[in-house]
Short mmCIF file of C-alpha atoms in Angstrom, two decimals:
data_model
loop_
_atom_site.label_atom_id
_atom_site.label_comp_id
_atom_site.label_asym_id
_atom_site.label_seq_id
_atom_site.Cartn_x
_atom_site.Cartn_y
_atom_site.Cartn_z
CA MET U 1 -1.96 7.77 38.03
CA THR U 2 2.06 6.91 37.45
CA SER U 3 1.18 3.17 36.55
CA LEU U 4 -1.01 3.93 34.15
CA LEU U 5 1.58 6.80 31.92
CA VAL U 6 3.93 4.17 32.50
CA LEU U 7 1.30 1.08 31.19
CA LEU U 8 0.59 3.86 28.62
CA ALA U 9 4.58 4.41 27.96
CA ALA U 10 5.14 0.30 27.53
CA LEU U 11 2.05 0.66 25.32
CA VAL U 12 3.64 3.25 23.29
CA VAL U 13 7.26 1.75 22.78
CA VAL U 14 5.98 -1.92 22.09
CA LEU U 15 3.44 -0.32 19.10
CA ALA U 16 6.98 1.57 18.02
CA LEU U 17 8.91 -1.29 17.47
CA VAL U 18 6.00 -3.50 16.33
CA LEU U 19 5.61 -0.63 13.17
CA LEU U 20 9.75 -0.99 13.53
CA LEU U 21 9.46 -4.73 12.76
CA HIS U 22 6.88 -4.56 10.07
CA ARG U 23 8.73 -2.32 8.23
CA ARG U 24 12.10 -4.04 7.86
CA ARG U 25 10.42 -6.82 6.62
CA GLY U 26 8.41 -5.62 3.96
CA GLY U 27 12.15 -4.07 3.07
CA GLU U 28 13.44 -7.91 3.69
CA ARG U 29 10.96 -8.97 1.40
CA GLN U 30 11.13 -6.12 -1.43
CA ARG U 31 15.27 -6.63 -1.23
CA ALA U 32 13.92 -10.30 -2.01
CA LEU U 33 11.81 -9.68 -4.98
CA GLY U 34 14.47 -7.62 -6.94
CA GLN U 35 16.95 -10.57 -6.16
CA LEU U 36 14.26 -12.90 -7.95
CA LEU U 37 13.99 -10.42 -10.44
CA ASP U 38 17.93 -9.56 -10.78
CA ALA U 39 17.87 -13.49 -11.20
CA ALA U 40 15.47 -14.05 -13.22
CA ASP U 41 16.73 -11.26 -15.76
CA GLY U 42 19.83 -12.47 -15.75
CA LEU U 43 18.74 -16.19 -16.73
CA GLU U 44 17.17 -15.27 -19.93
CA ALA U 45 19.50 -13.09 -20.97
CA ARG U 46 21.73 -16.30 -20.88
CA LEU U 47 19.50 -18.69 -22.04
CA ARG U 48 18.98 -16.46 -25.31
CA ASP U 49 22.98 -16.37 -25.69
CA ALA U 50 22.96 -19.97 -24.98
CA ARG U 51 20.05 -20.80 -27.76
CA ALA U 52 22.14 -18.89 -30.77
CA GLU U 53 25.28 -20.63 -30.02
CA ILE U 54 23.80 -23.75 -29.52
CA GLU U 55 21.60 -22.72 -32.51
CA ALA U 56 24.75 -21.69 -34.61
CA ILE U 57 26.25 -25.23 -33.67
CA ALA U 58 23.82 -27.53 -34.31
CA GLY U 59 20.52 -25.74 -35.93
CA SER U 60 17.69 -25.43 -33.95
CA ASP U 61 16.25 -29.43 -34.06
CA GLY U 62 17.10 -30.74 -29.86
CA ASN U 63 17.95 -27.52 -28.61
CA PRO U 64 18.46 -28.29 -24.58
CA VAL U 65 17.61 -24.10 -24.38
CA ARG U 66 13.74 -24.48 -25.08
CA GLU U 67 12.88 -26.52 -21.73
CA ALA U 68 14.69 -24.24 -19.54
CA MET U 69 13.29 -21.30 -21.42
CA GLN U 70 9.57 -22.60 -20.94
CA GLU U 71 10.79 -23.44 -17.34
CA MET U 72 11.84 -19.78 -17.36
CA LEU U 73 8.12 -18.55 -18.33
CA ARG U 74 6.65 -20.53 -15.26
CA GLN U 75 8.39 -18.95 -12.93
CA ARG U 76 7.80 -15.96 -14.41
CA LEU U 77 3.87 -16.38 -14.53
CA TRP U 78 3.89 -18.01 -10.54
CA LEU U 79 5.97 -14.51 -9.90
CA GLN U 80 2.69 -12.51 -11.65
CA GLN U 81 -0.01 -14.35 -9.72
CA TYR U 82 1.53 -15.39 -6.66
CA GLY U 83 4.79 -13.31 -5.98
CA GLY U 84 2.51 -10.45 -3.87
CA ASP U 85 1.43 -12.74 -1.15
CA ALA U 86 4.59 -15.41 -1.51
CA SER U 87 6.53 -15.79 1.72
CA LEU U 88 10.85 -14.73 1.78
CA ASP U 89 11.13 -18.30 1.97
CA GLN U 90 9.15 -18.91 -1.51
CA LEU U 91 10.59 -16.10 -3.30
CA ARG U 92 14.57 -17.12 -2.17
CA SER U 93 13.48 -20.71 -3.10
CA VAL U 94 12.29 -19.78 -6.80
CA ARG U 95 15.57 -17.12 -6.86
CA ASP U 96 17.53 -20.30 -5.84
CA SER U 97 16.19 -22.17 -8.77
CA ILE U 98 16.91 -19.61 -10.70
CA GLU U 99 20.28 -18.95 -10.38
CA ALA U 100 20.89 -22.82 -10.41
CA ALA U 101 19.17 -23.22 -13.69
CA ARG U 102 21.71 -20.56 -15.21
CA ARG U 103 24.68 -22.70 -13.43
CA ARG U 104 23.37 -25.79 -15.11
CA ILE U 105 23.02 -23.37 -18.57
CA ASP U 106 26.76 -22.09 -17.66
CA GLN U 107 28.23 -25.65 -17.57
CA GLN U 108 26.53 -26.97 -20.87
CA LEU U 109 27.65 -23.52 -22.70
CA VAL U 110 31.55 -24.75 -21.23
CA GLN U 111 31.23 -27.69 -23.00
CA ILE U 112 30.03 -26.22 -25.58
CA GLU U 113 32.77 -24.41 -26.04
CA ARG U 114 35.01 -27.50 -25.72
CA THR U 115 33.87 -29.84 -28.36
CA ARG U 116 34.47 -26.58 -30.73
CA ALA U 117 37.72 -25.76 -30.17
CA PRO U 118 40.46 -27.51 -32.13
CA LEU U 119 42.36 -30.22 -30.41
CA PRO U 120 45.78 -29.58 -29.81
#
């Protein structure tokens, strides 16, 4: 009888741990998804700024931001279709890709500013 009670208590503890880990994993996944969406929103805003800068200088022909905007749209569509079932690693990989694209746009804007700056 005592061993049955101990076994039941152990089973309850194991179930509680499983539920706790499952809940924790869900919170981590939600944070990853939130970070991905924040990164996507940040990149999209930066792309709009970059497009305006480039068009002010060079016009709308040959604007390198168009490709980045299309990539952003592809990633948002992927997120819409597969984000609900994506693993944490997949979500983090997409977020890292978005952040890398944002850094590239920032570098291009710095180069544009350098070319616009008057020579001393």
